[in-house]
Structure formats: C-alpha cells, structure tokens
Short mmCIF file of C-alpha atoms in Angstrom, two decimals:
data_model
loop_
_atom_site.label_atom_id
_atom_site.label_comp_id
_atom_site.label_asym_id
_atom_site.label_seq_id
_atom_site.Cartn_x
_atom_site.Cartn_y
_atom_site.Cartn_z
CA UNK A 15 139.46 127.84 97.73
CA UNK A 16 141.37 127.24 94.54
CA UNK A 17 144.08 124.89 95.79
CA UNK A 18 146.47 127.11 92.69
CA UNK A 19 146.58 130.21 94.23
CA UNK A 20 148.91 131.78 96.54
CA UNK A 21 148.97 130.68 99.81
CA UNK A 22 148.95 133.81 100.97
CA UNK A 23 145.85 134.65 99.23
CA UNK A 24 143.86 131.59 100.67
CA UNK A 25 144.74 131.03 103.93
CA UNK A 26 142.45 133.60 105.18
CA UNK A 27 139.16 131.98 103.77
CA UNK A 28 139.34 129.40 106.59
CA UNK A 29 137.29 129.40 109.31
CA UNK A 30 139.65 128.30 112.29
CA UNK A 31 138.07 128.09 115.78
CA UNK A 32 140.00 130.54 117.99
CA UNK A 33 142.31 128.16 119.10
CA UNK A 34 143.53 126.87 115.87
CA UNK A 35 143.52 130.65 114.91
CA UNK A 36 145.60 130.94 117.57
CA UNK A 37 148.30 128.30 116.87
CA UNK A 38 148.39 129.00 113.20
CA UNK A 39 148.86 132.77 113.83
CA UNK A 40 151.47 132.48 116.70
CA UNK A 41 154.54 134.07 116.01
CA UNK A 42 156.99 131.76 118.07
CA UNK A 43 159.93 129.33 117.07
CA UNK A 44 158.25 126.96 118.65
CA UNK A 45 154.53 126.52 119.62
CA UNK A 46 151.99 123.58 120.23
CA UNK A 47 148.63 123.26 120.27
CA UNK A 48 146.80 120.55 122.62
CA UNK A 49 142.97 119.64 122.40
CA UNK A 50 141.07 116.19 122.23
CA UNK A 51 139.64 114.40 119.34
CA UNK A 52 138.44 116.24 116.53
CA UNK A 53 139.24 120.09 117.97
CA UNK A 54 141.03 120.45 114.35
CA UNK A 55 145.11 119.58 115.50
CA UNK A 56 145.57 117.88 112.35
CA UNK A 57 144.07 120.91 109.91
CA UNK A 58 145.72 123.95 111.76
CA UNK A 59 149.38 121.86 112.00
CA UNK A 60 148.97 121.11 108.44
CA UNK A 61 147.36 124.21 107.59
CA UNK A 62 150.38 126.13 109.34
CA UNK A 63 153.05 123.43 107.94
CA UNK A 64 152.22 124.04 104.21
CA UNK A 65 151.56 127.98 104.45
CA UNK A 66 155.14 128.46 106.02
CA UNK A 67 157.01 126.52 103.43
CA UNK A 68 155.21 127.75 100.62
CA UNK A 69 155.99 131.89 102.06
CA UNK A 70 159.39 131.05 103.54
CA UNK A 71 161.44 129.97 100.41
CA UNK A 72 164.55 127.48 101.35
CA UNK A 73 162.71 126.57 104.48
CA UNK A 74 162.94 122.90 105.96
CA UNK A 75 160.16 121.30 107.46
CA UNK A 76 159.25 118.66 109.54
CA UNK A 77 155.83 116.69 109.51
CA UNK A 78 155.66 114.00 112.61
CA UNK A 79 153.09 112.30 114.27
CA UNK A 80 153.20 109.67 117.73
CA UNK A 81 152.98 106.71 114.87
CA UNK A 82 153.96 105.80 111.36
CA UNK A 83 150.30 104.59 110.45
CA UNK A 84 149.41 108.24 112.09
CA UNK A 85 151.81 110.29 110.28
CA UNK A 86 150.52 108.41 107.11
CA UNK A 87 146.90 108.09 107.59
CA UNK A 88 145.88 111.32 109.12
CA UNK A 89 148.81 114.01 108.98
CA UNK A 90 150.28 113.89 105.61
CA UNK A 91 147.58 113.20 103.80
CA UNK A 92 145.61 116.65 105.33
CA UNK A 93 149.38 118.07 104.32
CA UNK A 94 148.81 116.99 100.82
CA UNK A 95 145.46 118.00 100.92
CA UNK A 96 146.06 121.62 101.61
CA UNK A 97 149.36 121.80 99.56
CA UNK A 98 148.67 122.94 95.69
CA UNK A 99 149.82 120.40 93.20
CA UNK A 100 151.69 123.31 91.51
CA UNK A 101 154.27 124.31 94.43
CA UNK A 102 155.76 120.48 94.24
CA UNK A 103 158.63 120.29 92.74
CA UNK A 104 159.56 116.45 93.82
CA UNK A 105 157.47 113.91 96.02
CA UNK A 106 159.91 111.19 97.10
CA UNK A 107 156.44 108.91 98.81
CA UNK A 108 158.94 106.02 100.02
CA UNK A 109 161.48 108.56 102.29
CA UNK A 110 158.32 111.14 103.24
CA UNK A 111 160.33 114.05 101.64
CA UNK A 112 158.89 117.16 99.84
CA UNK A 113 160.79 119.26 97.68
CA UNK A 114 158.58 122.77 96.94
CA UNK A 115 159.67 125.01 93.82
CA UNK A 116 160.09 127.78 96.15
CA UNK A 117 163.82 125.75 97.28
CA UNK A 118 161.88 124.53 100.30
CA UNK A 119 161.82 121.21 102.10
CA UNK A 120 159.29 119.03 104.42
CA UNK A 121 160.16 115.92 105.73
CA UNK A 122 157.66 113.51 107.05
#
C-alpha cells in the first residue's frame, strides 16, 4: 500500500480477520469491538478512525485509549501510521489534535 493514495482505494488491500472486518465495516453510530491481546483492536480502530475522516470531510474524531502512555504508545502512533502524510493539514503533538485537508478533525 502506497500510504498517498486514496483511502478509499487502499483500505481494501488489508487482510482483516473477520472480526476486525466486522468492526471496521459496521455501519452503526456507535460500535465496539472486544478481543484479548494481539486480536488486532488497535489496527481495525485505527484503521476505521483514519478511513472515516479522510471520506467524511468536516468530520470530528476522537482517538482514546484506558491511559495516556496507551493512547501515546500504541493508538496514535498505529493512527499515524495508517494516515498519509499528505491528508495533514496541521499536527498540534502537545494538545493530540489533527487537522486533515479534507476540513476534518481527530482529537486524541
């Protein structure tokens, strides 16, 4: 995957287990998806998290985690792993708050 392109053109060369396929794909305001260590919470959230802001222009976003040193570690940085370079507009590191150049918004 080219980080560049489209989001829309990616997302489907992941291979997500069929729960994370699941999650990502689930149509709902509001879903969650529960599984021990390692069953791939942290790629599918972020996965999900970056693909809707980047398709949903004006969108706002939030990016938590049960600790700081979580949210840090783990969480945003598979967010800013995913995310292309290109769609940031502004990266405010200090306040954990993403501006896209599609007028969207993630907050960590």
């Amino acid at each position: 995957m080219d980080r560049t392109d489209s989001p829309l053109e990616w997302r489907s060369s992941w291979n997500l287990h069929r729960a994370q396929y699941a999650f990502f794909h689930c149509a709902d305001r509001y879903s969650f998806y529960v599984g021990g260590v390692g069953a791939g919470k942290t790629l599918a959230g972020a996965l999900r998290a970056v693909v809707r802001a980047a398709v949903m222009p004006g969108s706002l976003g939030l990016v938590g985690a049960p600790t700081y040193p979580m949210l840090r570690d783990t969480t945003q940085r598979a967010f800013l792993d995913l995310l292309s370079p290109a769609l940031i507009a502004r990266y405010n590191q200090t306040y954990g708050h993403i501006w896209l150049r599609n007028g969207s918004e993630v907050l960590f």
